[in-house]
Coordinates of C-alpha atoms in Angstrom, one line a residue:
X1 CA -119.4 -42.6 -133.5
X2 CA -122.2 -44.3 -131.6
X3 CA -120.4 -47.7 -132.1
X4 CA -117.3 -46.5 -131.3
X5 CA -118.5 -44.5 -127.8
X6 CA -120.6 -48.1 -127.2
X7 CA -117.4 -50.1 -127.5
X8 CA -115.1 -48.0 -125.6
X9 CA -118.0 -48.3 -122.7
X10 CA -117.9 -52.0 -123.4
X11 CA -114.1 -52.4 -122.8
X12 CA -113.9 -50.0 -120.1
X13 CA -116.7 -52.2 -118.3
X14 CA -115.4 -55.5 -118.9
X15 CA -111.5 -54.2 -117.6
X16 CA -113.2 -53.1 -114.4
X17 CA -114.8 -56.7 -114.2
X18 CA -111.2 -58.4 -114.5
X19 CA -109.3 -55.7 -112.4
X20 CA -112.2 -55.6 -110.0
X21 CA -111.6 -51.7 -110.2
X22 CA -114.4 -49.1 -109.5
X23 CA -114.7 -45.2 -109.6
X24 CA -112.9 -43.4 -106.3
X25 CA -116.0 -42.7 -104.2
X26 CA -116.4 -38.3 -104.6
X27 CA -118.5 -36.3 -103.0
X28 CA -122.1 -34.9 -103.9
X29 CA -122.5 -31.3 -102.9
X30 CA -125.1 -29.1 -102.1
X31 CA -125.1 -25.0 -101.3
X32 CA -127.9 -23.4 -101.2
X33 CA -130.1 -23.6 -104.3
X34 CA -127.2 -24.8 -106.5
X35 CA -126.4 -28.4 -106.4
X36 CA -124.0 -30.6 -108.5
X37 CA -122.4 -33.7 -108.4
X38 CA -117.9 -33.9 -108.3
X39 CA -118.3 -37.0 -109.7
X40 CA -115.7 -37.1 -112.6
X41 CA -116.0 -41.1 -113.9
X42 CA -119.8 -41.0 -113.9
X43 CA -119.2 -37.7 -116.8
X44 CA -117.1 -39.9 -118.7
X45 CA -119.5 -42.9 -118.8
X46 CA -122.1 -40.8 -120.0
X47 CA -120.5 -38.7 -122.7
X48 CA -117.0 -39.6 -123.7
X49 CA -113.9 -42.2 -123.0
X50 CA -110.9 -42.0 -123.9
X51 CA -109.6 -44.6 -126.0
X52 CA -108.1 -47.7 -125.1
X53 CA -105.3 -49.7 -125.9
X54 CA -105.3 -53.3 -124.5
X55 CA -108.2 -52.3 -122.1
X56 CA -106.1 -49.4 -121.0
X57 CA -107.2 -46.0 -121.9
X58 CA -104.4 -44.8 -123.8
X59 CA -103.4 -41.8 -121.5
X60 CA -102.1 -44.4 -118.8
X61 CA -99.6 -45.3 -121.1
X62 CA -97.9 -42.1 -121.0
X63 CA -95.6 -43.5 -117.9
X64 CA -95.2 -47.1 -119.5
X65 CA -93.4 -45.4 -122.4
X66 CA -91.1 -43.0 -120.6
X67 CA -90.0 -45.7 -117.7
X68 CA -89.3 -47.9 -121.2
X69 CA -87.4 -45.0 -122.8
X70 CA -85.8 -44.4 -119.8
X71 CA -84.4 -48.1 -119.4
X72 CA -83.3 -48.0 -123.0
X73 CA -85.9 -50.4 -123.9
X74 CA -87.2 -48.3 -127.2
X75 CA -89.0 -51.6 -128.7
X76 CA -91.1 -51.8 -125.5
X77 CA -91.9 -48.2 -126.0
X78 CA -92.4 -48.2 -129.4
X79 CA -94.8 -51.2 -129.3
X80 CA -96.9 -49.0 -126.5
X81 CA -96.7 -45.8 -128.3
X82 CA -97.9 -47.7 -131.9
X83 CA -100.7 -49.2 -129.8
X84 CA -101.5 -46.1 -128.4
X85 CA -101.2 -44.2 -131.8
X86 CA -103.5 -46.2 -134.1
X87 CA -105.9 -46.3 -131.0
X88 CA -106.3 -42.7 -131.3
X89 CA -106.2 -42.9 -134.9
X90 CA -109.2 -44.6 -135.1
X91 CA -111.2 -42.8 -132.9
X92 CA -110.2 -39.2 -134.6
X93 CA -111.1 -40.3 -137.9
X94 CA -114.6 -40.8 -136.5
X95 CA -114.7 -37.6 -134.4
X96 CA -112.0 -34.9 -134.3
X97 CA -112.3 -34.4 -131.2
X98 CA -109.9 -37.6 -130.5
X99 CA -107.4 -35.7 -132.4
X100 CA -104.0 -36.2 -130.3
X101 CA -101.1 -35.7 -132.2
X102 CA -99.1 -36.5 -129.1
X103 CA -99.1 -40.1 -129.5
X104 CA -98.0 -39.6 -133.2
X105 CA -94.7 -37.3 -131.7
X106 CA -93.8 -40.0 -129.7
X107 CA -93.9 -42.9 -132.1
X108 CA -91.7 -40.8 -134.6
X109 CA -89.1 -39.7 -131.5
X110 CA -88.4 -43.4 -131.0
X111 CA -88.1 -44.6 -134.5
X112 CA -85.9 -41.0 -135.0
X113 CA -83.9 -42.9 -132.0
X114 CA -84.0 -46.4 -133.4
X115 CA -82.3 -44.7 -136.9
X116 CA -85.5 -46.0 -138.4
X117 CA -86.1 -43.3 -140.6
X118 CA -88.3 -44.8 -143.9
X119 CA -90.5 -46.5 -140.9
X120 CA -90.4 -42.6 -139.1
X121 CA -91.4 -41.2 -143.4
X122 CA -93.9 -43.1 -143.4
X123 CA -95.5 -43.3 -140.2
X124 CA -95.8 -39.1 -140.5
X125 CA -97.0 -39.1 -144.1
X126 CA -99.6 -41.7 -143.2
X127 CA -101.0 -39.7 -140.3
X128 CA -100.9 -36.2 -142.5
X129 CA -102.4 -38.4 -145.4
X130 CA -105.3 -38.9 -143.6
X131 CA -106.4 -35.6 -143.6
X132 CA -107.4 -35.1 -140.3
X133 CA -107.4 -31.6 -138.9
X134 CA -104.5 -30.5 -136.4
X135 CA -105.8 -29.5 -132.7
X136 CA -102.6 -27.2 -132.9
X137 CA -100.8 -25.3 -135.1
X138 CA -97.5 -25.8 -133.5
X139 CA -97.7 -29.6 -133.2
X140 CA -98.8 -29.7 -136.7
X141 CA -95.4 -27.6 -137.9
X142 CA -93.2 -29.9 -135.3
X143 CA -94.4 -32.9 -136.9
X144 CA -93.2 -31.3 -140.4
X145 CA -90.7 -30.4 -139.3
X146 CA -89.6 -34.2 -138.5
X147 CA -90.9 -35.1 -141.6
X148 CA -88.5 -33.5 -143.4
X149 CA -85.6 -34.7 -140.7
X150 CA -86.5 -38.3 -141.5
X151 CA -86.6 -37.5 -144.5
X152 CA -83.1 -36.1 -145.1
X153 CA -81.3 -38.8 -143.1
X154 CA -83.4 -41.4 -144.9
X155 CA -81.8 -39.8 -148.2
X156 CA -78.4 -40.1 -146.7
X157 CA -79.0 -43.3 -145.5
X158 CA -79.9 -44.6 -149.4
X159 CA -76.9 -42.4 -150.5
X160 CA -79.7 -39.8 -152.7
X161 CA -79.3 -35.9 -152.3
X162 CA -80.9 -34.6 -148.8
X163 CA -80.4 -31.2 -149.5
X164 CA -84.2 -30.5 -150.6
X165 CA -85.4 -32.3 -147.2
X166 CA -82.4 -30.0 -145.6
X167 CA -83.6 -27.0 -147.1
X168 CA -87.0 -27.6 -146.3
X169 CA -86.5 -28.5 -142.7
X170 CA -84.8 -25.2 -141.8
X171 CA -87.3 -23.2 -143.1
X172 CA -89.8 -25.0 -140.9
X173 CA -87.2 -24.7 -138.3
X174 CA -87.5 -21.2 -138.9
X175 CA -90.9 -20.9 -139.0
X176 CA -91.1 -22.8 -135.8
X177 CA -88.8 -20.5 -134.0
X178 CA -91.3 -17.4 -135.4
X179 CA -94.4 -19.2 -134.1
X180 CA -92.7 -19.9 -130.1
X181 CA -91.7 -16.1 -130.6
X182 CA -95.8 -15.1 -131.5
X183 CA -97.2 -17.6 -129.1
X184 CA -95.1 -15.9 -126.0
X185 CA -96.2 -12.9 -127.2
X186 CA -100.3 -13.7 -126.6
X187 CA -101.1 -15.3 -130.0
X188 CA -102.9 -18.9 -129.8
X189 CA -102.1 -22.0 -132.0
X190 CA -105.8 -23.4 -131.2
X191 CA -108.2 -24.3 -134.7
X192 CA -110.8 -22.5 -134.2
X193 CA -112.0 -19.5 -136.4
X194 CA -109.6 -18.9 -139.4
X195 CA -107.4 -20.5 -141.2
X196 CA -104.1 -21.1 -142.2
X197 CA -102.0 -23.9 -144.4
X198 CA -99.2 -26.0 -144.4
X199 CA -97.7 -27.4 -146.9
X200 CA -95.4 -30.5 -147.6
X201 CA -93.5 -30.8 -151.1
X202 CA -96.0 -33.3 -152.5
X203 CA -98.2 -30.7 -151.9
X204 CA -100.3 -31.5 -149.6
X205 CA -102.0 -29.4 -147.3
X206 CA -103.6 -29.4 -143.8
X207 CA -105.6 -26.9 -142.2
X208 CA -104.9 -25.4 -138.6
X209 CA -107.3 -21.8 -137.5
X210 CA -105.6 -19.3 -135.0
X211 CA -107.6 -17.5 -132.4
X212 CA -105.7 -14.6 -130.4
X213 CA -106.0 -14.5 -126.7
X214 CA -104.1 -12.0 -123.8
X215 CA -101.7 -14.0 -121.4
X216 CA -102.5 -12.8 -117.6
X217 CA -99.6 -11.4 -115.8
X218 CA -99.5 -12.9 -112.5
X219 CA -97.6 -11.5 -109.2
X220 CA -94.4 -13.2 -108.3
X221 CA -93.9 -14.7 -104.9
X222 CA -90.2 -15.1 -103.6
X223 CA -89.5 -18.9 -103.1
X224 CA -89.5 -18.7 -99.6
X225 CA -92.8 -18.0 -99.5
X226 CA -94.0 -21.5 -100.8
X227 CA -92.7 -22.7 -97.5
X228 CA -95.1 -22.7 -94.3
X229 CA -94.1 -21.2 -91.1
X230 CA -94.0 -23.9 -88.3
X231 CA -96.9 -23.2 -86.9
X232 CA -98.8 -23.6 -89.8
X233 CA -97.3 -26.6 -91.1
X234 CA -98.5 -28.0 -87.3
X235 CA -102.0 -27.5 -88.3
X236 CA -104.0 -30.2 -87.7
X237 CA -106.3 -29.8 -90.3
X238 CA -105.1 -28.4 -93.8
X239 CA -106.1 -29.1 -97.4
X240 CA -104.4 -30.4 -100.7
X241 CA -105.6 -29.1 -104.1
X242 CA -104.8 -30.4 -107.8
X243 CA -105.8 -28.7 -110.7
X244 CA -105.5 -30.5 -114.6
X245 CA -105.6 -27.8 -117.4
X246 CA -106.8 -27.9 -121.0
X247 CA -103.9 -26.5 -122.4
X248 CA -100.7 -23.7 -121.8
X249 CA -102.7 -20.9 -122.9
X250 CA -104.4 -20.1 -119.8
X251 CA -104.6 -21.3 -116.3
X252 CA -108.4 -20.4 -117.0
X253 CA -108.4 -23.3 -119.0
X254 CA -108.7 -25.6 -116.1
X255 CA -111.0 -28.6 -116.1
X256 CA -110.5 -30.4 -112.9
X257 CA -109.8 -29.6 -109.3
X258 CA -109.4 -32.1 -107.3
X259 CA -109.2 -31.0 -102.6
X260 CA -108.2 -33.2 -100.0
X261 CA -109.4 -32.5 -96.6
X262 CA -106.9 -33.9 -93.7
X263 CA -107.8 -33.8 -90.1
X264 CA -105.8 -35.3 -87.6
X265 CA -103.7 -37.1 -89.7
X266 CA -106.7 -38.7 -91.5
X267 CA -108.0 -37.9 -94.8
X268 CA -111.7 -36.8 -94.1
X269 CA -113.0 -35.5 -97.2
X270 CA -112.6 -34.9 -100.5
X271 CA -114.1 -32.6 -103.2
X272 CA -113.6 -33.4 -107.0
X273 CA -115.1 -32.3 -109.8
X274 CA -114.7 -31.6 -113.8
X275 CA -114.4 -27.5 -114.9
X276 CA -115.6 -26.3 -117.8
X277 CA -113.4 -24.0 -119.5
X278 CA -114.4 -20.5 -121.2
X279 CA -116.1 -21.1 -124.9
X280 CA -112.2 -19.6 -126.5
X281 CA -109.7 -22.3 -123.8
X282 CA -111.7 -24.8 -124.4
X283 CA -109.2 -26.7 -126.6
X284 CA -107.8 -29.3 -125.1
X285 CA -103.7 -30.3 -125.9
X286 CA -103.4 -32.6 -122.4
X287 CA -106.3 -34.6 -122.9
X288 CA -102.9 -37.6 -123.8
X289 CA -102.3 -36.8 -119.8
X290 CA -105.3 -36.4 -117.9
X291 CA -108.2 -38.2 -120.2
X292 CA -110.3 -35.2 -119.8
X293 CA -111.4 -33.7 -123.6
X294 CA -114.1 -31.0 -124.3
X295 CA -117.1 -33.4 -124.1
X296 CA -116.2 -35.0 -120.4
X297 CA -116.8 -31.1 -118.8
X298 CA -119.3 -30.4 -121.2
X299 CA -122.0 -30.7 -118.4
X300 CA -119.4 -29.8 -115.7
X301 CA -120.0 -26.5 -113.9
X302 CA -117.7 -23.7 -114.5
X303 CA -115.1 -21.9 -112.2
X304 CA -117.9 -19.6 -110.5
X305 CA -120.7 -22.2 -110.2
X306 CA -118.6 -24.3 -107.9
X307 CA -117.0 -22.0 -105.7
X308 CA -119.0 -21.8 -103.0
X309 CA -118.4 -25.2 -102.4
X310 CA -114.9 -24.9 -102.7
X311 CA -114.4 -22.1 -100.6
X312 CA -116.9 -23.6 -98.3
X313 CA -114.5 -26.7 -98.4
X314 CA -111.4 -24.4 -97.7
X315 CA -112.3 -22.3 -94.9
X316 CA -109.2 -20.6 -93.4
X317 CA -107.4 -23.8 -93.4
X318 CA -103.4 -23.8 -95.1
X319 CA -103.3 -24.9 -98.7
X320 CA -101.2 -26.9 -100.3
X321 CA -100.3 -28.2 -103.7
X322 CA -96.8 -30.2 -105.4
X323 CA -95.7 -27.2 -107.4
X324 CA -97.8 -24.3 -106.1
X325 CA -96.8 -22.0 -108.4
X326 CA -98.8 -24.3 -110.7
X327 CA -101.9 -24.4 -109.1
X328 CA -101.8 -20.9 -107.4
X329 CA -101.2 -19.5 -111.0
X330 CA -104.2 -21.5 -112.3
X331 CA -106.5 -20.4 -109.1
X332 CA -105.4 -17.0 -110.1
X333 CA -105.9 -16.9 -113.7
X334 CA -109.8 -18.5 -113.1
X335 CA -110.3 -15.7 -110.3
X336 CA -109.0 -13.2 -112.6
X337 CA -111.2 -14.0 -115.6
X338 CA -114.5 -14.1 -113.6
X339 CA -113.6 -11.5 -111.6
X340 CA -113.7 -13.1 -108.7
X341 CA -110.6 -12.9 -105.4
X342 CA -110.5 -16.7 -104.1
X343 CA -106.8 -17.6 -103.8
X344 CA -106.2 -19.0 -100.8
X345 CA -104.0 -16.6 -98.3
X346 CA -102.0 -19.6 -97.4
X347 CA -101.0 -21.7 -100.2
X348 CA -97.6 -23.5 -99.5
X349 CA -95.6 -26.3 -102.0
X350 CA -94.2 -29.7 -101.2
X351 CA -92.2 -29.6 -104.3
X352 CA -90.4 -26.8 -102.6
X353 CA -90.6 -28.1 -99.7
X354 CA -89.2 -31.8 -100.6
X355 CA -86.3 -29.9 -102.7
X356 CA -85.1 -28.2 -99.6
X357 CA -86.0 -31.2 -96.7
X358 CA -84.7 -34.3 -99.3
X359 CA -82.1 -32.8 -101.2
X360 CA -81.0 -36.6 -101.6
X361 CA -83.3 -37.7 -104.0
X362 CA -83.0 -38.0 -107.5
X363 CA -85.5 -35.0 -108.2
X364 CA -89.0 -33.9 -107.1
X365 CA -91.3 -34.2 -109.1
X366 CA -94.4 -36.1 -107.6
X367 CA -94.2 -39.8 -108.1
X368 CA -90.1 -39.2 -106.9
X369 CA -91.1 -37.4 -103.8
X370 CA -94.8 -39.6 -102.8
X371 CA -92.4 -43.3 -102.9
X372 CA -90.1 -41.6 -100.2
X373 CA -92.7 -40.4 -98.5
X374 CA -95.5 -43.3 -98.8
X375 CA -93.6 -46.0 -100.5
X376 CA -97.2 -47.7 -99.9
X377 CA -99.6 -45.1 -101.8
X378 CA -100.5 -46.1 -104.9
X379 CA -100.6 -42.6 -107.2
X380 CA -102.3 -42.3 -110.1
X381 CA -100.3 -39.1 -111.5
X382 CA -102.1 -36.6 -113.8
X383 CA -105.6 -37.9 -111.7
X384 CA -106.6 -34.7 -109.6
X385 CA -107.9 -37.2 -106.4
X386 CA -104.8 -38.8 -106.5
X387 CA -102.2 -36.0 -107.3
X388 CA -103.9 -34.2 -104.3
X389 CA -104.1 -37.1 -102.1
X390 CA -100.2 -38.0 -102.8
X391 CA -99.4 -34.5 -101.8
X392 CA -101.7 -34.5 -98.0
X393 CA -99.1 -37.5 -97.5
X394 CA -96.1 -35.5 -98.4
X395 CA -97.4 -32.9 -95.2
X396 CA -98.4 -35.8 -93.5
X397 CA -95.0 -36.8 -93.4
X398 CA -93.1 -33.3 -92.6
X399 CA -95.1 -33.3 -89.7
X400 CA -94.7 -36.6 -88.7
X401 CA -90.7 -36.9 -89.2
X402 CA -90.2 -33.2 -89.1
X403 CA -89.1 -30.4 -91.8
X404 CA -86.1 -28.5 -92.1
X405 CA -84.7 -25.9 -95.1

C-alpha cells in the first residue's frame, strides 16, 4: 500500500509539472479557539489519491466516457472505462477501500452495447474472481445480474441452451426488485457489520454486510419557492454553496461543502473544506465522482466543528445552489442529525431558475446551463469550488441580463 500511495503521489506530481496545474487557492479559517484549514488537495496529498489512469485520476474520466457514449463512439469509451477499471483494480486489491464497482458497470454496459457478450462473461467473472469484497450490496446483485444477461445472450449467440442463465437472471431480477423495495423503506446496502452471500452457479460466493439506518423526512417547499423575489435576486452580495455526499443514504453523509462569496459582481471569497461523515454514512459509493473516499476526510472536521465558520461566512446574505433541493436537503439532514437549525432562510436554485428563464436549452443540468451563461468558465463538475463557483455566475448573469419566469 505504501508503494502504491507513493506512486500515485509521484504521478499526480509529475502531471501538475506538465499541466503546470496547482491546487485552487482555499481559505484558512479561524473562530475563536477552534481553527482548521478548508484546504481539500493538501488532505489528499497527505493521506489518499485517487487513482489514475494516464496521469488522470480516474474520476475525471467520468465525462470523457458519457460525451463518447453519447457520440456513439463506444470504442473510445470502452478504452477509457477499461483504463479506468483495471486502475481501480489494482489499487482495491491492495486496499479495499479503492473498491469502485462503478467502473466495472460501465465497462460491462458498453460491451452489453457492442453485443460483446463472452468479452462482458468474462470481464464480470474476472472482477468477482478476485474476491474482493463489494462496497454495496446492490451493486454487487446488479453486476450478477448482468452476469447472467451476458451470459444468456452469449449462449444464444453460440446456439447452447440459455435457459439456466434466463432462469437465473430473473430471480436476481427479482431479488433486485425486493432489495430497491427494502432500501426505500430505511434498510442500507453498506458492508459493514453482518453478513450476507451471493452466489453465482459455479458457486462462488462474495460477501456484502447490511447495516439499518432511518431515512429523515424532510419538509417540502412548493417550486416557486426556489425562485428569489426581485429584490433579493438584486442583492449585491449573495453566496453559492456545493455540497458532495458519500452516498444516497443520508444527506448527513456529506463530505464537502464548498461557498462562494460574491460582492459586487466579484467573487471575494471562498470557503472549502472536506466533512467527515458520522462513523455508520461513512461509506462512500461517489467517491467514482467526486475523488473524495473515507481516508481524504479522515482528519476533516465534522458538520458541527465547522459551522461557525460557515455561518459566520453566510450571514443573512441569499443562498444559492444548482438544484437546491439537493443541497438544502443535505444542509437539512446534517442539521437534523446534530441537532443543530442552520439552513439558510433564503436558499434559492438556478437549476429552477435557468428551467424557467432558458427554456431553450437542451436541459439544465450544470455544465448545460454554466456554457450559456459563461461560455468562458472552465467548470470542473462534481468539484465543490467549482460547482459553486459555476452557479455565483449563473446569478451573476440573471442580474446582469435580467430574469423572468
Amino acid at each position: 500500500m505504501g508503494f502504491l500511495r507513493a506512486l500515485f503521489n509521484l504521478i499526480k506530481n509529475i502531471q501538475r509539472s506538465l499541466t503546470g496545474s496547482h491546487p485552487v487557492s482555499q481559505l484558512n479559517l479561524s473562530h475563536g479557539s477552534t481553527s482548521f484549514a478548508t484546504e481539500p488537495e493538501t488532505i489528499i496529498e497527505n493521506t489518499w489519491v485517487i487513482p489514475t489512469y494516464q496521469g488522470r485520476a480516474i474520476c475525471d474520466y467520468t465525462e470523457d466516457i458519457a460525451r463518447y457514449k453519447r457520440e456513439g463512439n463506444l470504442n473510445e469509451a470502452l478504452t477509457l472505462a477499461l483504463g479506468c477499471l483495471n486502475s481501480m483494480r489494482g489499487a482495491a486489491l491492495s486496499n479495499h477501500d479503492y473498491v469502485m464497482e462503478y467502473y466495472v458497470v460501465q465497462a460491462a454496459i458498453l460491451q452489453h452495447k457492442m453485443k460483446k457478450y463472452a468479452d462482458e462473461v468474462a470481464l464480470i467473472k474476472g472482477w468477482l474472481d478476485e474476491g474482493i469484497p463489494p462496497a454495496r450490496e446492490d451493486h454487487r446483485l446488479d453486476l450478477l445480474k448482468r452476469l447472467a444477461k451476458a451470459q444468456e445472450l452469449l449462449a444464444k449467440q453460440q446456439s447452447q441452451d440459455p435457459t439456466p442463465y434466463n432462469r437465473e437472471w430473473k430471480e436476481l431480477r427479482a431479488q433486485e426488485v425486493e432489495l430497491k423495495e427494502r432500501i426505500k423503506a430505511g434498510y442500507s446496502p453498506y458492508t459493514t457489520a453482518r453478513h450476507a452471500e451471493l452466489k453465482l452457479n459455479s458457486g462462488s460466493s462474495y460477501s456484502s454486510g447490511i447495516k439499518w439506518t432511518k431515512p429523515t423526512k424532510i419538509r417540502k417547499r412548493t417550486s416557486s419557492s426556489y425562485i428569489p423575489t426581485p429584490e433579493l435576486l438584486a442583492a449585491s452580495t449573495y453566496i453559492a454553496v456545493d455540497f458532495e455526499t458519500a452516498n444516497s443514504i443520508s444527506g448527513a453523509s456529506a463530505c464537502q461543502i464548498a461557498l462562494i462569496k460574491v460582492q459586487n459582481g466579484l467573487v471575494v471569497d471562498r470557503l472549502v473544506s472536506y466533512l467527515k461523515p458520522p462513523a455508520e454514512l461513512r461509506r462512500f459509493e461517489f467517491t467514482h465522482l467526486h475523488g473524495i473516499s473515507a481516508r481524504t476526510v479522515r482528519v476533516a472536521p465534522t458538520w458541527v466543528e465547522v459551522l461557525p465558520a460557515i455561518t459566520a461566512f453566510i450571514g443573512s446574505f441569499p443562498v444559492y445552489a444548482h438544484n437546491a433541493s439537493f443541497d438544502s436537503k443535505v444542509w437539512q439532514e446534517l442539521d437534523d442529525y446534530y441537532n443543530v437549525h442552520t439552513v439558510p432562510t433564503h436558499f434559492f436554485c438556478t437549476y429552477r431558475m435557468a428551467k424557467k428563464a432558458l427554456p431553450h436549452l437542451e436541459n439544465h443540468k450544470l455544465p448545460t446551463v454554466i456554457k450559456a451563461c459563461a461560455p468562458k468558465f472552465k467548470l470542473k463538475h462534481h468539484k465543490a469550488d467549482s460547482d459553486a463557483e459555476a452557479c455565483a455566475y449563473i446569478v451573476l448573469f440573471f442580474q446582469t441580463y435580467g430574469f423572468e419566469a
